[in-house]
Amino acid sequence: MANHPSSSVKPTAAFVGASWAALVLGIVSFAVGLWNAEMTKSEKGFFAAVIVLGLFAAVSLQKSVRDRAEGLPVSALYLGLSWSVVGTAVVMLVVGLWNSGMLLSEKGFYGLAFAMTLFAAVAVQKNVRDAMQDRMPVHPAPTPLPYPMGG
C-alpha cells in the first residue's frame, strides 16, 4: 500500500459479507420481481438489460474514479462515458417505470432494488480491489533496459 497513499486498509469481513449479501439480495429480488411480474417478455427484457447496464456502468465508474484518485491514468473520455452510462441507466429505469402500468408500490420496489444493487456492486468492487491491493507485494520501480529498444 505504500505506492498508493489514498488507498484504504483491508476491508473487514463484516463489510465484505454485508456488501456481497446486499448485491445478491438486490439482484435476486429484482430477478424474482421480474419473473413474477405481469408484463410482456420484452418489458422484462428491458428491465433486465437496464440493471445489467447499470451494474456494469457503476463498477466501471467506481474503478475509474478510484484509479484517478490513486494517480493512475484514466482518460477524461472514459470517465465521462462511465458517468453518462450510469446516468443513462438510471434515466432508462425511471422512464420505464414511469411508463409502466405497475402499481406505485411495484415501481418503488424496482427502484429500491436497482439502487441497492448498484450501491452494493460499487462496495463489492471496492472490497475486491482493496483485498487485491493488500495481497500485492510492493515492487520497486522498474530498472531501465541496458540497451535501446527498437530496430
mmCIF file of C-alpha atoms in Angstrom:
data_model
loop_
_atom_site.group_PDB
_atom_site.id
_atom_site.type_symbol
_atom_site.label_atom_id
_atom_site.label_comp_id
_atom_site.label_asym_id
_atom_site.label_seq_id
_atom_site.Cartn_x
_atom_site.Cartn_y
_atom_site.Cartn_z
ATOM 1 C CA MET A 1 0.000 0.000 0.000
ATOM 2 C CA ALA A 2 2.987 2.279 0.148
ATOM 3 C CA ASN A 3 2.696 3.184 -3.528
ATOM 4 C CA HIS A 4 -0.995 4.110 -3.215
ATOM 5 C CA PRO A 5 -1.300 6.629 -0.397
ATOM 6 C CA SER A 6 -5.010 7.279 -0.981
ATOM 7 C CA SER A 7 -5.987 3.644 -0.634
ATOM 8 C CA SER A 8 -7.705 2.372 2.454
ATOM 9 C CA VAL A 9 -6.915 -0.531 4.691
ATOM 10 C CA LYS A 10 -8.154 -4.035 4.032
ATOM 11 C CA PRO A 11 -11.953 -4.189 4.445
ATOM 12 C CA THR A 12 -13.356 -6.099 7.384
ATOM 13 C CA ALA A 13 -15.026 -9.459 6.875
ATOM 14 C CA ALA A 14 -18.308 -7.975 8.101
ATOM 15 C CA PHE A 15 -18.244 -5.223 5.449
ATOM 16 C CA VAL A 16 -17.284 -7.676 2.709
ATOM 17 C CA GLY A 17 -20.067 -10.058 3.752
ATOM 18 C CA ALA A 18 -22.652 -7.290 4.001
ATOM 19 C CA SER A 19 -21.659 -5.950 0.572
ATOM 20 C CA TRP A 20 -21.950 -9.352 -1.088
ATOM 21 C CA ALA A 21 -25.231 -10.061 0.721
ATOM 22 C CA ALA A 22 -26.700 -6.737 -0.449
ATOM 23 C CA LEU A 23 -25.560 -7.400 -4.026
ATOM 24 C CA VAL A 24 -27.015 -10.909 -4.128
ATOM 25 C CA LEU A 25 -30.216 -9.803 -2.386
ATOM 26 C CA GLY A 26 -30.671 -6.908 -4.808
ATOM 27 C CA ILE A 27 -30.072 -8.999 -7.925
ATOM 28 C CA VAL A 28 -32.232 -11.894 -6.725
ATOM 29 C CA SER A 29 -35.039 -9.557 -5.617
ATOM 30 C CA PHE A 30 -35.023 -7.718 -8.934
ATOM 31 C CA ALA A 31 -34.936 -11.008 -10.877
ATOM 32 C CA VAL A 32 -37.711 -12.647 -8.830
ATOM 33 C CA GLY A 33 -39.787 -9.500 -9.209
ATOM 34 C CA LEU A 34 -39.333 -9.632 -12.980
ATOM 35 C CA TRP A 35 -40.044 -13.356 -13.109
ATOM 36 C CA ASN A 36 -43.350 -12.916 -11.272
ATOM 37 C CA ALA A 37 -44.355 -9.628 -12.892
ATOM 38 C CA GLU A 38 -47.327 -9.422 -15.184
ATOM 39 C CA MET A 39 -45.561 -7.756 -18.089
ATOM 40 C CA THR A 40 -44.595 -8.777 -21.572
ATOM 41 C CA LYS A 41 -41.318 -10.562 -22.169
ATOM 42 C CA SER A 42 -39.993 -7.502 -23.952
ATOM 43 C CA GLU A 43 -40.701 -5.356 -20.882
ATOM 44 C CA LYS A 44 -38.996 -7.892 -18.641
ATOM 45 C CA GLY A 45 -36.051 -7.958 -21.029
ATOM 46 C CA PHE A 46 -35.842 -4.177 -20.967
ATOM 47 C CA PHE A 47 -35.683 -4.022 -17.172
ATOM 48 C CA ALA A 48 -33.182 -6.906 -17.048
ATOM 49 C CA ALA A 49 -30.968 -5.108 -19.567
ATOM 50 C CA VAL A 50 -31.225 -1.868 -17.585
ATOM 51 C CA ILE A 51 -29.980 -3.492 -14.389
ATOM 52 C CA VAL A 52 -27.109 -5.225 -16.207
ATOM 53 C CA LEU A 53 -26.155 -1.922 -17.862
ATOM 54 C CA GLY A 54 -26.374 -0.115 -14.540
ATOM 55 C CA LEU A 55 -24.244 -2.711 -12.741
ATOM 56 C CA PHE A 56 -21.501 -2.627 -15.348
ATOM 57 C CA ALA A 57 -21.503 1.153 -15.527
ATOM 58 C CA ALA A 58 -21.426 1.584 -11.733
ATOM 59 C CA VAL A 59 -18.456 -0.764 -11.362
ATOM 60 C CA SER A 60 -16.667 0.917 -14.264
ATOM 61 C CA LEU A 61 -17.293 4.355 -12.764
ATOM 62 C CA GLN A 62 -16.059 3.275 -9.331
ATOM 63 C CA LYS A 63 -12.891 1.851 -10.827
ATOM 64 C CA SER A 64 -12.265 4.953 -12.935
ATOM 65 C CA VAL A 65 -12.784 7.356 -10.048
ATOM 66 C CA ARG A 66 -10.533 5.319 -7.771
ATOM 67 C CA ASP A 67 -7.837 4.965 -10.426
ATOM 68 C CA ARG A 68 -7.798 8.733 -10.833
ATOM 69 C CA ALA A 69 -7.663 9.251 -7.060
ATOM 70 C CA GLU A 70 -4.639 6.940 -6.914
ATOM 71 C CA GLY A 71 -2.874 8.759 -9.734
ATOM 72 C CA LEU A 72 -3.410 6.052 -12.329
ATOM 73 C CA PRO A 73 -4.155 7.268 -15.858
ATOM 74 C CA VAL A 74 -7.835 7.398 -16.800
ATOM 75 C CA SER A 75 -8.894 9.328 -19.859
ATOM 76 C CA ALA A 76 -11.457 12.071 -19.412
ATOM 77 C CA LEU A 77 -13.450 10.446 -22.213
ATOM 78 C CA TYR A 78 -13.727 7.113 -20.386
ATOM 79 C CA LEU A 79 -14.571 8.774 -17.080
ATOM 80 C CA GLY A 80 -17.210 10.891 -18.798
ATOM 81 C CA LEU A 81 -18.660 7.854 -20.554
ATOM 82 C CA SER A 82 -18.819 5.978 -17.266
ATOM 83 C CA TRP A 83 -20.738 8.820 -15.637
ATOM 84 C CA SER A 84 -23.065 9.187 -18.623
ATOM 85 C CA VAL A 85 -23.863 5.469 -18.811
ATOM 86 C CA VAL A 86 -24.701 5.338 -15.089
ATOM 87 C CA GLY A 87 -26.972 8.325 -15.671
ATOM 88 C CA THR A 88 -28.461 6.709 -18.761
ATOM 89 C CA ALA A 89 -29.262 3.509 -16.851
ATOM 90 C CA VAL A 90 -30.974 5.495 -14.098
ATOM 91 C CA VAL A 91 -32.954 7.544 -16.627
ATOM 92 C CA MET A 92 -33.943 4.390 -18.528
ATOM 93 C CA LEU A 93 -35.201 2.793 -15.308
ATOM 94 C CA VAL A 94 -37.149 5.907 -14.306
ATOM 95 C CA VAL A 95 -38.715 6.314 -17.753
ATOM 96 C CA GLY A 96 -39.520 2.597 -17.954
ATOM 97 C CA LEU A 97 -41.167 2.630 -14.541
ATOM 98 C CA TRP A 98 -42.976 5.905 -15.238
ATOM 99 C CA ASN A 99 -44.492 4.488 -18.426
ATOM 100 C CA SER A 100 -45.331 1.077 -16.987
ATOM 101 C CA GLY A 101 -48.752 0.100 -15.785
ATOM 102 C CA MET A 102 -47.380 -1.143 -12.463
ATOM 103 C CA LEU A 103 -48.697 -0.111 -9.090
ATOM 104 C CA LEU A 104 -46.720 2.588 -7.323
ATOM 105 C CA SER A 105 -45.560 0.034 -4.745
ATOM 106 C CA GLU A 106 -44.148 -2.175 -7.535
ATOM 107 C CA LYS A 107 -42.369 0.786 -9.081
ATOM 108 C CA GLY A 108 -40.868 1.601 -5.711
ATOM 109 C CA PHE A 109 -39.739 -1.998 -5.300
ATOM 110 C CA TYR A 110 -37.851 -1.973 -8.604
ATOM 111 C CA GLY A 111 -36.364 1.446 -7.906
ATOM 112 C CA LEU A 112 -35.098 0.415 -4.482
ATOM 113 C CA ALA A 113 -33.784 -2.944 -5.698
ATOM 114 C CA PHE A 114 -31.968 -1.172 -8.537
ATOM 115 C CA ALA A 115 -30.418 1.449 -6.247
ATOM 116 C CA MET A 116 -29.384 -1.137 -3.655
ATOM 117 C CA THR A 117 -27.844 -3.361 -6.303
ATOM 118 C CA LEU A 118 -25.809 -0.546 -7.856
ATOM 119 C CA PHE A 119 -24.565 0.621 -4.470
ATOM 120 C CA ALA A 120 -23.691 -2.944 -3.461
ATOM 121 C CA ALA A 121 -21.828 -3.516 -6.738
ATOM 122 C CA VAL A 122 -19.687 -0.452 -6.035
ATOM 123 C CA ALA A 123 -18.994 -1.680 -2.493
ATOM 124 C CA VAL A 124 -18.096 -5.184 -3.714
ATOM 125 C CA GLN A 125 -15.766 -3.719 -6.357
ATOM 126 C CA LYS A 126 -14.085 -1.593 -3.686
ATOM 127 C CA ASN A 127 -13.670 -4.602 -1.400
ATOM 128 C CA VAL A 128 -12.250 -6.788 -4.162
ATOM 129 C CA ARG A 129 -9.793 -4.078 -5.142
ATOM 130 C CA ASP A 130 -8.759 -3.391 -1.544
ATOM 131 C CA ALA A 131 -8.248 -7.105 -0.897
ATOM 132 C CA MET A 132 -6.185 -7.487 -4.087
ATOM 133 C CA GLN A 133 -4.100 -4.459 -3.221
ATOM 134 C CA ASP A 134 -3.499 -5.824 0.271
ATOM 135 C CA ARG A 135 -2.168 -9.083 -1.220
ATOM 136 C CA MET A 136 0.011 -7.439 -3.875
ATOM 137 C CA PRO A 137 3.661 -7.055 -2.958
ATOM 138 C CA VAL A 138 5.158 -3.597 -3.267
ATOM 139 C CA HIS A 139 7.615 -3.665 -6.159
ATOM 140 C CA PRO A 140 10.463 -1.245 -6.619
ATOM 141 C CA ALA A 141 10.451 0.986 -9.690
ATOM 142 C CA PRO A 142 11.433 -0.893 -12.843
ATOM 143 C CA THR A 143 15.031 -0.519 -13.929
ATOM 144 C CA PRO A 144 15.697 0.710 -17.470
ATOM 145 C CA LEU A 145 16.844 -1.790 -20.060
ATOM 146 C CA PRO A 146 20.590 -1.878 -20.648
ATOM 147 C CA TYR A 147 20.043 -1.490 -24.395
ATOM 148 C CA PRO A 148 17.782 0.723 -26.516
ATOM 149 C CA MET A 149 14.532 -0.781 -27.682
ATOM 150 C CA GLY A 150 13.677 -0.891 -31.353
ATOM 151 C CA GLY A 151 15.394 -1.860 -34.564
#
